[in-house]
């Protein structure tokens, strides 16, 4: 965060900071007191807050955009390059390589890991690390 | 479709059954069951239905073939229809066909297509006992090979029903595949994905993979199409009922096997590939006992890939039910956020098929 950011001046808790402390308070003081019938909803709330917190603090890995540039031969940011890659895949440009683990498959993995790191990092641990 | 959470049996007024509708329902039931009188009591809402609404109730019947007290479930259409799910009278017809084929489906009792009676179409079936919640079913420390084998046998019995064949009477409303079940399914998922298939390369890749690798059409049988842990009930380790028939249709028999074994329905017991309860061998062996056909493993692998795309595009739609503002729901919103997990499991599966992991 920079001092130029008018919405959250220096030393003022920002959105990510507010969510982080709200989540900690919810988990430590509210969740233990939630009756069984509301526990499922309470756990969903904690889950939603933790996704939002990670989404606000995530940093994009520059290697991902590089890999998408190599695959598409184009310039742009990750969403733009992703769109180009979708078009190429759908038009059949990669049909000959659909059944092999090559740079395309590796890049799809990298995209998925990056998204999982936000939505559900625990799922990354459900398999041994990929070599 | 998504796990409804451990909220089974929460008492409530039942919503659909109130002072106005109860007398109508009771006289309709008496008439339908050939009884002198029918009374409905002990109504409570059952959890687990993100799509349909299920009420548990006690049905007291005087006279007629069903004379006596019965624990039943009233299953009503959702307030908003969901793509690919059958209407309640059609679901009832499928349930009847499955029950008649010897499948452990809950015994169907009566269906009402007239939305005027309760506000929505519904049907009644006998209530099975046991737990369905996936995380509970997979909890046992030891694998459950006999349960997996029995689930295979049940599926094999269902798959003896063929279009136009014995036992398929009353199922004419189910559409036959047009371009083969595999390509039809892929097209359906592309439709469900909508604009996201142009933005998410994993989705685009998965959909293309399904189109290019689609096996030629083979046999077509009655498939459950949501046959998985979480959708059957177990008591004391034994199967008591197979639930949730609203996605049934004519398809490739291997579709149900691929769906059952998908990683998404192992509830954390990832090493037990048949629904988190046992290895595939037990499930497949039970299937071969009753179906009269061999398990075609490459075809199952194709359909498992198809399963991930199906679940991914259903999750997208669930998320949209929330984001559209039509049905604000934290559960639907979080289901929409499951996409990366499903894509992760898809890539893992494709790597395994290609032997390309490493």
Tab-separated table of C-alpha atoms in Angstrom:
chain	number	residue	atom	x	y	z
A	1	UNK	CA	0.000	0.000	0.000
A	2	UNK	CA	1.176	3.512	-0.721
A	3	UNK	CA	0.435	6.831	0.945
A	4	UNK	CA	-1.190	7.965	-2.314
A	5	UNK	CA	-4.047	5.561	-1.774
A	6	UNK	CA	-6.777	7.866	-0.521
A	7	UNK	CA	-9.219	5.131	0.423
A	8	UNK	CA	-6.815	3.682	2.953
A	9	UNK	CA	-4.311	6.252	4.197
A	10	UNK	CA	-1.109	5.084	5.805
A	11	UNK	CA	-1.582	3.329	9.172
A	12	UNK	CA	-5.301	2.799	8.578
A	13	UNK	CA	-6.396	-0.855	8.359
A	14	UNK	CA	-7.051	-1.731	4.716
A	15	UNK	CA	-9.606	-4.214	3.345
A	16	UNK	CA	-7.271	-7.204	3.648
A	17	UNK	CA	-6.320	-6.201	7.183
A	18	UNK	CA	-9.954	-5.797	8.202
A	19	UNK	CA	-10.916	-9.159	6.792
A	20	UNK	CA	-7.933	-10.831	8.466
A	21	UNK	CA	-8.796	-9.504	11.909
A	22	UNK	CA	-12.532	-10.112	11.404
A	23	UNK	CA	-11.768	-13.729	10.493
A	24	UNK	CA	-9.461	-14.210	13.483
A	25	UNK	CA	-12.090	-12.784	15.835
A	26	UNK	CA	-14.836	-14.874	14.258
A	27	UNK	CA	-12.803	-18.077	14.584
A	28	UNK	CA	-11.606	-17.447	18.116
A	29	UNK	CA	-14.628	-15.939	19.807
A	30	UNK	CA	-17.746	-16.623	17.728
A	31	UNK	CA	-17.262	-20.035	16.133
A	32	UNK	CA	-16.756	-21.952	19.416
A	33	UNK	CA	-20.091	-20.576	20.704
A	34	UNK	CA	-22.105	-21.334	17.541
A	35	UNK	CA	-24.823	-23.974	18.109
A	36	UNK	CA	-24.650	-27.159	16.047
A	37	UNK	CA	-27.530	-26.160	13.738
A	38	UNK	CA	-25.662	-23.038	12.616
A	39	UNK	CA	-22.195	-24.558	12.489
A	40	UNK	CA	-22.298	-25.358	8.777
A	41	UNK	CA	-23.240	-21.757	7.956
A	42	UNK	CA	-20.567	-20.438	10.335
A	43	UNK	CA	-17.890	-22.574	8.695
A	44	UNK	CA	-19.016	-21.311	5.292
A	45	UNK	CA	-18.635	-17.741	6.534
A	46	UNK	CA	-15.102	-18.441	7.763
A	47	UNK	CA	-14.278	-20.075	4.435
A	48	UNK	CA	-15.651	-17.148	2.417
A	49	UNK	CA	-13.697	-14.623	4.506
A	50	UNK	CA	-10.471	-16.560	4.137
A	51	UNK	CA	-10.875	-16.748	0.348
A	52	UNK	CA	-11.511	-13.004	0.218
A	53	UNK	CA	-8.464	-12.338	2.406
A	54	UNK	CA	-6.196	-14.401	0.151
A	55	UNK	CA	-7.636	-12.815	-2.968
A	56	UNK	CA	-6.818	-9.336	-1.661
A	57	UNK	CA	-3.220	-10.212	-0.840
A	58	UNK	CA	-2.278	-12.500	-3.746
A	59	UNK	CA	0.577	-11.486	-6.031
A	60	UNK	CA	0.774	-12.637	-9.595
A	61	UNK	CA	3.716	-14.832	-10.517
A	62	UNK	CA	5.459	-13.183	-13.516
A	63	UNK	CA	6.471	-16.642	-14.764
A	64	UNK	CA	2.816	-17.350	-15.522
A	65	UNK	CA	2.444	-14.427	-17.921
A	66	UNK	CA	5.781	-15.421	-19.528
A	67	UNK	CA	4.543	-18.960	-20.142
A	68	UNK	CA	1.277	-17.653	-21.632
A	69	UNK	CA	3.279	-15.293	-23.894
A	70	UNK	CA	5.387	-18.171	-25.166
A	71	UNK	CA	2.311	-20.316	-25.853
A	72	UNK	CA	0.298	-17.620	-27.605
A	73	UNK	CA	3.097	-15.597	-29.188
A	74	UNK	CA	1.248	-12.490	-28.007
A	75	UNK	CA	1.686	-9.711	-25.464
A	76	UNK	CA	-0.690	-8.727	-22.682
A	77	UNK	CA	-1.679	-9.472	-19.111
A	78	UNK	CA	-2.768	-12.865	-17.774
A	79	UNK	CA	-6.525	-12.409	-18.431
A	80	UNK	CA	-5.878	-11.230	-22.016
A	81	UNK	CA	-3.374	-13.954	-22.769
A	82	UNK	CA	-5.690	-16.526	-21.189
A	83	UNK	CA	-8.448	-15.453	-23.554
A	84	UNK	CA	-6.111	-15.819	-26.528
A	85	UNK	CA	-5.046	-19.235	-25.350
A	86	UNK	CA	-8.684	-20.324	-24.991
A	87	UNK	CA	-9.384	-19.291	-28.579
A	88	UNK	CA	-6.354	-21.190	-29.859
A	89	UNK	CA	-7.309	-24.332	-27.905
A	90	UNK	CA	-10.938	-24.185	-28.995
A	91	UNK	CA	-9.958	-23.675	-32.640
A	92	UNK	CA	-7.840	-26.819	-32.483
A	93	UNK	CA	-4.369	-25.278	-32.543
A	94	UNK	CA	-3.254	-27.666	-29.799
A	95	UNK	CA	-5.182	-30.760	-30.889
A	96	UNK	CA	-2.021	-32.685	-31.679
A	97	UNK	CA	-0.783	-32.176	-28.118
A	98	UNK	CA	-3.955	-32.836	-26.124
A	99	UNK	CA	-2.708	-36.169	-24.875
A	100	UNK	CA	0.695	-35.167	-23.675
A	101	UNK	CA	2.229	-33.439	-20.708
A	102	UNK	CA	4.100	-30.583	-22.379
A	103	UNK	CA	4.458	-26.845	-21.845
A	104	UNK	CA	0.739	-26.304	-22.400
A	105	UNK	CA	-0.208	-28.822	-19.702
A	106	UNK	CA	2.453	-27.338	-17.405
A	107	UNK	CA	1.007	-23.867	-17.895
A	108	UNK	CA	-2.518	-25.096	-17.159
A	109	UNK	CA	-1.148	-26.577	-13.953
A	110	UNK	CA	0.543	-23.284	-13.056
A	111	UNK	CA	-2.718	-21.389	-13.638
A	112	UNK	CA	-4.609	-23.893	-11.510
A	113	UNK	CA	-2.081	-23.783	-8.672
A	114	UNK	CA	-2.245	-20.001	-8.658
A	115	UNK	CA	-6.046	-20.067	-8.408
A	116	UNK	CA	-6.081	-22.818	-5.818
A	117	UNK	CA	-3.669	-20.815	-3.689
A	118	UNK	CA	-6.564	-18.353	-3.378
A	119	UNK	CA	-9.647	-20.584	-3.354
A	120	UNK	CA	-8.477	-23.632	-1.416
A	121	UNK	CA	-4.738	-24.026	-0.707
A	122	UNK	CA	-5.401	-27.201	1.294
A	123	UNK	CA	-6.405	-28.986	-1.885
A	124	UNK	CA	-2.827	-28.526	-3.123
A	125	UNK	CA	-1.726	-30.857	-0.338
A	126	UNK	CA	-4.105	-33.644	-1.345
A	127	UNK	CA	-1.523	-35.075	-3.748
A	128	UNK	CA	2.239	-35.530	-3.561
A	129	UNK	CA	4.064	-32.589	-5.197
A	130	UNK	CA	4.323	-32.925	-8.959
A	131	UNK	CA	7.883	-33.453	-10.150
B	1	UNK	CA	-25.907	-31.162	-6.382
B	2	UNK	CA	-23.414	-29.698	-3.983
B	3	UNK	CA	-23.100	-31.299	-0.595
B	4	UNK	CA	-25.947	-29.857	1.374
B	5	UNK	CA	-24.158	-30.070	4.669
B	6	UNK	CA	-24.938	-31.905	7.861
B	7	UNK	CA	-28.337	-30.376	8.454
B	8	UNK	CA	-30.397	-33.559	8.222
B	9	UNK	CA	-33.610	-33.623	10.084
B	10	UNK	CA	-33.802	-29.980	11.133
B	11	UNK	CA	-37.401	-29.591	12.281
B	12	UNK	CA	-39.409	-26.879	10.614
B	13	UNK	CA	-42.941	-26.209	9.499
B	14	UNK	CA	-42.126	-27.832	6.195
B	15	UNK	CA	-43.198	-24.743	4.246
B	16	UNK	CA	-45.076	-26.601	1.539
B	17	UNK	CA	-47.384	-28.325	3.993
B	18	UNK	CA	-49.476	-25.861	5.982
B	19	UNK	CA	-53.048	-25.447	7.177
B	20	UNK	CA	-54.196	-24.678	3.645
B	21	UNK	CA	-52.411	-27.410	1.770
B	22	UNK	CA	-52.578	-30.257	4.300
B	23	UNK	CA	-56.293	-31.135	3.802
B	24	UNK	CA	-55.864	-30.990	0.017
B	25	UNK	CA	-52.806	-33.228	0.200
B	26	UNK	CA	-54.535	-35.713	2.496
B	27	UNK	CA	-57.639	-36.085	0.364
B	28	UNK	CA	-55.528	-36.374	-2.800
B	29	UNK	CA	-53.441	-39.101	-1.121
B	30	UNK	CA	-56.511	-41.017	0.068
B	31	UNK	CA	-57.883	-40.954	-3.457
B	32	UNK	CA	-54.567	-41.878	-5.083
B	33	UNK	CA	-53.847	-44.722	-2.670
B	34	UNK	CA	-57.360	-46.166	-2.821
B	35	UNK	CA	-57.767	-45.522	0.910
B	36	UNK	CA	-60.643	-44.375	3.135
B	37	UNK	CA	-58.450	-41.774	4.783
B	38	UNK	CA	-54.846	-40.571	4.701
B	39	UNK	CA	-53.220	-38.362	7.330
B	40	UNK	CA	-49.898	-36.570	7.240
B	41	UNK	CA	-47.957	-35.844	10.430
B	42	UNK	CA	-44.456	-35.308	11.848
B	43	UNK	CA	-43.370	-33.157	8.930
B	44	UNK	CA	-39.746	-32.015	8.947
B	45	UNK	CA	-37.397	-30.695	6.341
B	46	UNK	CA	-34.500	-32.907	5.247
B	47	UNK	CA	-31.108	-31.418	4.407
B	48	UNK	CA	-28.895	-32.297	1.510
B	49	UNK	CA	-31.086	-30.970	-1.267
B	50	UNK	CA	-29.415	-28.036	-2.956
B	51	UNK	CA	-31.766	-28.660	-5.850
B	52	UNK	CA	-34.934	-30.365	-4.652
B	53	UNK	CA	-36.839	-29.817	-1.449
B	54	UNK	CA	-37.312	-32.928	0.679
B	55	UNK	CA	-39.741	-33.283	3.560
B	56	UNK	CA	-39.805	-36.249	5.900
B	57	UNK	CA	-43.275	-37.145	7.109
B	58	UNK	CA	-45.377	-39.912	8.572
B	59	UNK	CA	-48.233	-41.092	6.427
B	60	UNK	CA	-51.119	-42.878	8.163
B	61	UNK	CA	-53.336	-44.726	5.691
B	62	UNK	CA	-56.713	-46.294	6.494
B	63	UNK	CA	-57.822	-48.921	4.012
B	64	UNK	CA	-56.488	-49.832	0.605
B	65	UNK	CA	-53.301	-51.712	-0.270
B	66	UNK	CA	-51.066	-49.369	1.785
B	67	UNK	CA	-53.124	-49.591	4.989
B	68	UNK	CA	-50.876	-48.670	7.949
B	69	UNK	CA	-48.275	-46.101	9.012
B	70	UNK	CA	-45.359	-45.316	6.750
B	71	UNK	CA	-42.210	-43.247	7.015
B	72	UNK	CA	-42.082	-41.387	3.708
B	73	UNK	CA	-40.315	-38.559	1.938
B	74	UNK	CA	-42.132	-35.921	-0.059
B	75	UNK	CA	-39.832	-34.586	-2.743
B	76	UNK	CA	-40.888	-31.330	-4.377
B	77	UNK	CA	-39.567	-29.455	-7.377
B	78	UNK	CA	-37.259	-26.540	-6.565
B	79	UNK	CA	-38.649	-23.002	-6.768
B	80	UNK	CA	-36.399	-22.560	-9.805
B	81	UNK	CA	-35.699	-25.354	-12.295
B	82	UNK	CA	-32.074	-26.364	-12.770
B	83	UNK	CA	-30.585	-27.335	-16.131
B	84	UNK	CA	-30.677	-31.039	-16.876
B	85	UNK	CA	-32.758	-32.036	-13.892
B	86	UNK	CA	-35.965	-33.938	-14.542
B	87	UNK	CA	-39.378	-32.695	-13.510
B	88	UNK	CA	-40.823	-34.491	-10.487
B	89	UNK	CA	-43.305	-36.700	-12.417
B	90	UNK	CA	-40.466	-37.785	-14.748
B	91	UNK	CA	-38.146	-38.447	-11.823
B	92	UNK	CA	-40.929	-40.563	-10.333
B	93	UNK	CA	-41.160	-42.589	-13.569
B	94	UNK	CA	-37.398	-43.213	-13.469
B	95	UNK	CA	-37.618	-44.249	-9.830
B	96	UNK	CA	-40.359	-46.717	-10.751
B	97	UNK	CA	-38.279	-48.198	-13.568
B	98	UNK	CA	-35.235	-48.519	-11.311
B	99	UNK	CA	-37.266	-50.054	-8.478
B	100	UNK	CA	-38.841	-52.522	-10.903
B	101	UNK	CA	-35.365	-53.471	-12.200
B	102	UNK	CA	-34.466	-54.552	-8.666
B	103	UNK	CA	-32.389	-51.501	-7.774
B	104	UNK	CA	-32.442	-50.377	-4.131
B	105	UNK	CA	-34.217	-47.144	-4.972
B	106	UNK	CA	-36.753	-45.906	-2.403
B	107	UNK	CA	-40.146	-47.405	-3.230
B	108	UNK	CA	-42.111	-44.803	-5.216
B	109	UNK	CA	-45.645	-44.276	-3.842
B	110	UNK	CA	-47.448	-41.484	-5.682
B	111	UNK	CA	-46.683	-38.499	-7.901
B	112	UNK	CA	-48.525	-35.245	-8.506
B	113	UNK	CA	-47.795	-33.232	-11.642
B	114	UNK	CA	-50.404	-30.616	-10.716
B	115	UNK	CA	-48.629	-27.603	-9.227
B	116	UNK	CA	-52.004	-26.417	-7.917
B	117	UNK	CA	-52.003	-28.851	-5.003
B	118	UNK	CA	-48.850	-27.803	-3.095
B	119	UNK	CA	-47.615	-25.007	-5.314
B	120	UNK	CA	-45.112	-27.264	-7.069
B	121	UNK	CA	-45.090	-30.767	-8.540
B	122	UNK	CA	-43.955	-33.467	-6.099
B	123	UNK	CA	-43.899	-37.163	-5.387
B	124	UNK	CA	-43.803	-39.425	-2.366
B	125	UNK	CA	-41.524	-42.364	-1.746
B	126	UNK	CA	-40.762	-44.609	1.173
B	127	UNK	CA	-38.114	-43.203	3.525
B	128	UNK	CA	-34.906	-45.197	3.845
B	129	UNK	CA	-32.873	-45.235	7.045
B	130	UNK	CA	-29.203	-44.442	7.348
B	131	UNK	CA	-26.696	-41.721	6.628
B	132	UNK	CA	-25.971	-40.248	3.213
B	133	UNK	CA	-23.509	-37.418	3.965
B	134	UNK	CA	-20.339	-38.295	2.086
B	135	UNK	CA	-17.900	-37.349	4.827
B	136	UNK	CA	-19.680	-39.745	7.197
B	137	UNK	CA	-19.909	-42.602	4.726
B	138	UNK	CA	-16.146	-42.549	4.052
B	139	UNK	CA	-15.250	-42.133	7.735
B	140	UNK	CA	-14.589	-45.807	8.500
B	141	UNK	CA	-10.890	-46.498	9.083
B	142	UNK	CA	-11.021	-49.739	7.149
B	143	UNK	CA	-11.991	-49.800	3.482
B	144	UNK	CA	-15.532	-51.023	2.751
B	145	UNK	CA	-15.081	-53.461	-0.139
B	146	UNK	CA	-18.464	-55.168	0.357
B	147	UNK	CA	-20.281	-51.820	0.196
B	148	UNK	CA	-18.415	-50.936	-3.006
B	149	UNK	CA	-19.247	-54.323	-4.501
B	150	UNK	CA	-22.919	-53.919	-3.618
B	151	UNK	CA	-22.977	-50.458	-5.206
B	152	UNK	CA	-21.469	-52.020	-8.315
B	153	UNK	CA	-24.179	-54.708	-8.358
B	154	UNK	CA	-26.922	-52.096	-7.986
B	155	UNK	CA	-25.553	-50.049	-10.860
B	156	UNK	CA	-25.282	-53.187	-12.979
B	157	UNK	CA	-28.990	-53.886	-12.409
B	158	UNK	CA	-29.963	-50.353	-13.387
B	159	UNK	CA	-27.932	-50.684	-16.580
B	160	UNK	CA	-30.002	-53.647	-17.754
B	161	UNK	CA	-32.768	-51.153	-18.665
B	162	UNK	CA	-32.432	-50.168	-22.328
B	163	UNK	CA	-34.434	-47.746	-24.491
B	164	UNK	CA	-37.531	-49.541	-25.766
B	165	UNK	CA	-36.590	-52.672	-23.855
B	166	UNK	CA	-38.383	-54.442	-21.017
B	167	UNK	CA	-38.723	-52.187	-17.997
B	168	UNK	CA	-38.405	-48.990	-20.035
B	169	UNK	CA	-42.176	-48.462	-20.293
B	170	UNK	CA	-43.084	-44.943	-19.268
B	171	UNK	CA	-39.622	-43.543	-19.994
B	172	UNK	CA	-40.365	-42.245	-23.499
B	173	UNK	CA	-39.818	-38.674	-22.316
B	174	UNK	CA	-36.087	-39.302	-21.836
B	175	UNK	CA	-34.242	-38.019	-24.922
B	176	UNK	CA	-31.966	-40.413	-26.800
B	177	UNK	CA	-28.401	-39.221	-27.458
B	178	UNK	CA	-28.132	-37.419	-30.800
B	179	UNK	CA	-24.430	-37.490	-31.585
B	180	UNK	CA	-23.554	-40.156	-29.076
B	181	UNK	CA	-23.589	-39.657	-25.322
B	182	UNK	CA	-19.967	-38.443	-25.124
B	183	UNK	CA	-20.291	-35.612	-27.654
B	184	UNK	CA	-23.747	-34.688	-26.438
B	185	UNK	CA	-22.371	-34.342	-22.933
B	186	UNK	CA	-19.393	-32.251	-24.078
B	187	UNK	CA	-21.707	-29.948	-25.990
B	188	UNK	CA	-23.941	-29.621	-22.958
B	189	UNK	CA	-20.990	-28.645	-20.741
B	190	UNK	CA	-19.811	-26.070	-23.267
B	191	UNK	CA	-23.253	-24.588	-23.184
B	192	UNK	CA	-23.281	-24.536	-19.368
B	193	UNK	CA	-19.789	-22.996	-19.219
B	194	UNK	CA	-20.923	-20.085	-21.400
B	195	UNK	CA	-18.435	-17.220	-21.695
B	196	UNK	CA	-16.131	-18.801	-19.110
B	197	UNK	CA	-14.947	-21.299	-21.736
B	198	UNK	CA	-13.427	-18.312	-23.566
B	199	UNK	CA	-11.637	-17.020	-20.474
B	200	UNK	CA	-10.420	-20.047	-18.573
B	201	UNK	CA	-7.806	-22.078	-20.498
B	202	UNK	CA	-8.203	-25.156	-18.268
B	203	UNK	CA	-11.899	-25.262	-19.044
B	204	UNK	CA	-11.255	-24.655	-22.760
B	205	UNK	CA	-8.659	-27.437	-22.764
B	206	UNK	CA	-10.882	-29.896	-20.923
B	207	UNK	CA	-13.813	-29.264	-23.251
B	208	UNK	CA	-11.637	-29.623	-26.336
B	209	UNK	CA	-10.112	-32.808	-24.920
B	210	UNK	CA	-13.578	-34.308	-24.517
B	211	UNK	CA	-14.547	-33.392	-28.088
B	212	UNK	CA	-11.376	-34.751	-29.683
B	213	UNK	CA	-11.146	-37.914	-27.589
B	214	UNK	CA	-14.852	-38.828	-27.569
B	215	UNK	CA	-15.285	-42.600	-27.993
B	216	UNK	CA	-17.708	-43.766	-30.684
B	217	UNK	CA	-21.243	-44.419	-29.402
B	218	UNK	CA	-21.691	-47.896	-27.963
B	219	UNK	CA	-24.462	-49.304	-25.831
B	220	UNK	CA	-27.103	-46.974	-24.438
B	221	UNK	CA	-28.681	-47.786	-21.076
B	222	UNK	CA	-30.581	-46.099	-18.269
B	223	UNK	CA	-27.972	-44.163	-16.294
B	224	UNK	CA	-28.415	-42.514	-12.915
B	225	UNK	CA	-25.952	-39.732	-13.773
B	226	UNK	CA	-25.336	-38.668	-10.205
B	227	UNK	CA	-24.325	-42.058	-8.816
B	228	UNK	CA	-21.792	-41.251	-6.132
B	229	UNK	CA	-20.964	-41.228	-2.445
B	230	UNK	CA	-23.308	-38.698	-0.869
B	231	UNK	CA	-26.249	-39.919	-2.929
B	232	UNK	CA	-26.820	-43.286	-1.303
B	233	UNK	CA	-27.702	-44.221	2.252
B	234	UNK	CA	-25.816	-46.568	4.506
B	235	UNK	CA	-26.769	-48.086	7.838
B	236	UNK	CA	-24.329	-50.218	9.835
B	237	UNK	CA	-22.054	-50.361	6.819
B	238	UNK	CA	-24.790	-51.701	4.533
B	239	UNK	CA	-26.477	-49.986	1.614
B	240	UNK	CA	-30.111	-49.064	2.299
B	241	UNK	CA	-31.063	-46.860	-0.666
B	242	UNK	CA	-29.878	-45.061	-3.772
B	243	UNK	CA	-31.143	-41.494	-3.917
B	244	UNK	CA	-31.298	-38.418	-6.143
B	245	UNK	CA	-32.601	-39.663	-9.480
B	246	UNK	CA	-33.268	-36.247	-11.013
B	247	UNK	CA	-30.409	-36.368	-13.536
B	248	UNK	CA	-31.167	-39.841	-14.924
B	249	UNK	CA	-31.071	-40.388	-18.666
B	250	UNK	CA	-30.026	-42.657	-21.530
B	251	UNK	CA	-26.275	-42.771	-21.809
B	252	UNK	CA	-23.118	-44.817	-22.081
B	253	UNK	CA	-23.056	-47.216	-19.107
B	254	UNK	CA	-19.446	-46.283	-18.395
B	255	UNK	CA	-20.556	-42.720	-17.612
B	256	UNK	CA	-21.924	-43.769	-14.214
B	257	UNK	CA	-18.736	-45.676	-13.371
B	258	UNK	CA	-16.506	-42.732	-14.263
B	259	UNK	CA	-18.645	-40.357	-12.213
B	260	UNK	CA	-18.682	-42.681	-9.217
B	261	UNK	CA	-14.881	-42.992	-9.188
B	262	UNK	CA	-14.101	-39.302	-9.758
B	263	UNK	CA	-11.845	-37.749	-7.152
B	264	UNK	CA	-14.533	-35.157	-6.333
B	265	UNK	CA	-16.642	-37.774	-4.520
B	266	UNK	CA	-13.989	-39.405	-2.350
B	267	UNK	CA	-14.446	-36.899	0.496
B	268	UNK	CA	-10.758	-36.789	1.337
B	269	UNK	CA	-10.197	-40.580	1.086
B	270	UNK	CA	-8.349	-40.029	-2.161
B	271	UNK	CA	-6.567	-43.390	-2.130
B	272	UNK	CA	-9.921	-45.259	-2.158
B	273	UNK	CA	-10.753	-44.595	-5.768
B	274	UNK	CA	-14.267	-46.053	-5.717
B	275	UNK	CA	-16.154	-43.271	-3.958
B	276	UNK	CA	-13.726	-42.998	-1.035
B	277	UNK	CA	-14.894	-46.377	0.264
B	278	UNK	CA	-12.760	-49.015	-1.491
B	279	UNK	CA	-10.619	-49.757	-4.516
B	280	UNK	CA	-12.054	-49.798	-8.020
B	281	UNK	CA	-11.656	-53.580	-8.309
B	282	UNK	CA	-14.444	-54.288	-5.789
B	283	UNK	CA	-16.841	-51.823	-7.401
B	284	UNK	CA	-16.098	-53.124	-10.889
B	285	UNK	CA	-16.455	-56.769	-9.797
B	286	UNK	CA	-19.924	-56.117	-8.374
B	287	UNK	CA	-20.865	-54.300	-11.565
B	288	UNK	CA	-19.798	-57.197	-13.775
B	289	UNK	CA	-21.799	-59.665	-11.635
B	290	UNK	CA	-25.161	-58.109	-12.493
B	291	UNK	CA	-24.751	-55.985	-15.633
B	292	UNK	CA	-23.808	-58.762	-18.032
B	293	UNK	CA	-20.965	-56.675	-19.444
B	294	UNK	CA	-17.292	-56.082	-18.764
B	295	UNK	CA	-16.017	-52.780	-17.455
B	296	UNK	CA	-14.320	-50.948	-20.323
B	297	UNK	CA	-11.531	-49.182	-18.446
B	298	UNK	CA	-10.371	-46.748	-21.161
B	299	UNK	CA	-14.005	-45.725	-21.597
B	300	UNK	CA	-14.420	-45.273	-17.836
B	301	UNK	CA	-11.292	-43.073	-17.901
B	302	UNK	CA	-12.832	-40.957	-20.667
B	303	UNK	CA	-16.032	-40.594	-18.670
B	304	UNK	CA	-14.098	-39.693	-15.553
B	305	UNK	CA	-12.580	-36.776	-17.489
B	306	UNK	CA	-16.108	-35.941	-18.619
B	307	UNK	CA	-17.199	-36.089	-14.968
B	308	UNK	CA	-14.792	-33.303	-14.006
B	309	UNK	CA	-16.073	-31.083	-16.796
B	310	UNK	CA	-19.652	-31.866	-15.864
B	311	UNK	CA	-19.073	-31.048	-12.204
B	312	UNK	CA	-17.046	-27.943	-13.146
B	313	UNK	CA	-19.803	-26.587	-15.368
B	314	UNK	CA	-22.483	-27.418	-12.790
B	315	UNK	CA	-20.439	-25.555	-10.159
B	316	UNK	CA	-20.244	-22.582	-12.538
B	317	UNK	CA	-24.020	-22.606	-12.841
B	318	UNK	CA	-24.480	-22.898	-9.092
B	319	UNK	CA	-22.230	-19.853	-8.662
B	320	UNK	CA	-24.280	-17.983	-11.252
B	321	UNK	CA	-27.502	-18.701	-9.393
B	322	UNK	CA	-25.920	-16.556	-6.680
B	323	UNK	CA	-24.108	-13.905	-8.733
B	324	UNK	CA	-27.157	-13.270	-10.925
B	325	UNK	CA	-28.904	-11.989	-7.818
B	326	UNK	CA	-31.821	-14.364	-8.345
B	327	UNK	CA	-30.934	-16.637	-5.468
B	328	UNK	CA	-28.396	-15.077	-3.086
B	329	UNK	CA	-26.775	-17.923	-1.166
B	330	UNK	CA	-23.408	-18.369	0.495
B	331	UNK	CA	-23.459	-22.084	-0.272
B	332	UNK	CA	-24.051	-21.454	-3.985
B	333	UNK	CA	-21.366	-18.741	-4.020
B	334	UNK	CA	-18.815	-21.106	-2.452
B	335	UNK	CA	-19.770	-23.876	-4.880
B	336	UNK	CA	-18.947	-21.450	-7.684
B	337	UNK	CA	-15.536	-21.003	-6.054
B	338	UNK	CA	-14.816	-24.745	-6.243
B	339	UNK	CA	-13.866	-24.548	-9.907
B	340	UNK	CA	-10.060	-24.571	-9.355
B	341	UNK	CA	-10.307	-27.721	-7.209
B	342	UNK	CA	-12.268	-29.505	-9.882
B	343	UNK	CA	-9.831	-28.356	-12.566
B	344	UNK	CA	-6.952	-29.568	-10.404
B	345	UNK	CA	-8.524	-33.026	-10.252
B	346	UNK	CA	-9.142	-32.962	-14.005
B	347	UNK	CA	-5.480	-32.204	-14.746
B	348	UNK	CA	-4.380	-34.904	-12.317
B	349	UNK	CA	-6.607	-37.381	-14.134
B	350	UNK	CA	-5.413	-36.344	-17.599
B	351	UNK	CA	-1.791	-36.692	-16.447
B	352	UNK	CA	-2.595	-40.184	-15.161
B	353	UNK	CA	-4.250	-41.199	-18.452
B	354	UNK	CA	-1.272	-39.967	-20.461
B	355	UNK	CA	1.258	-41.375	-18.039
B	356	UNK	CA	2.620	-37.877	-18.222
B	357	UNK	CA	2.915	-36.979	-14.549
B	358	UNK	CA	6.527	-36.170	-13.723
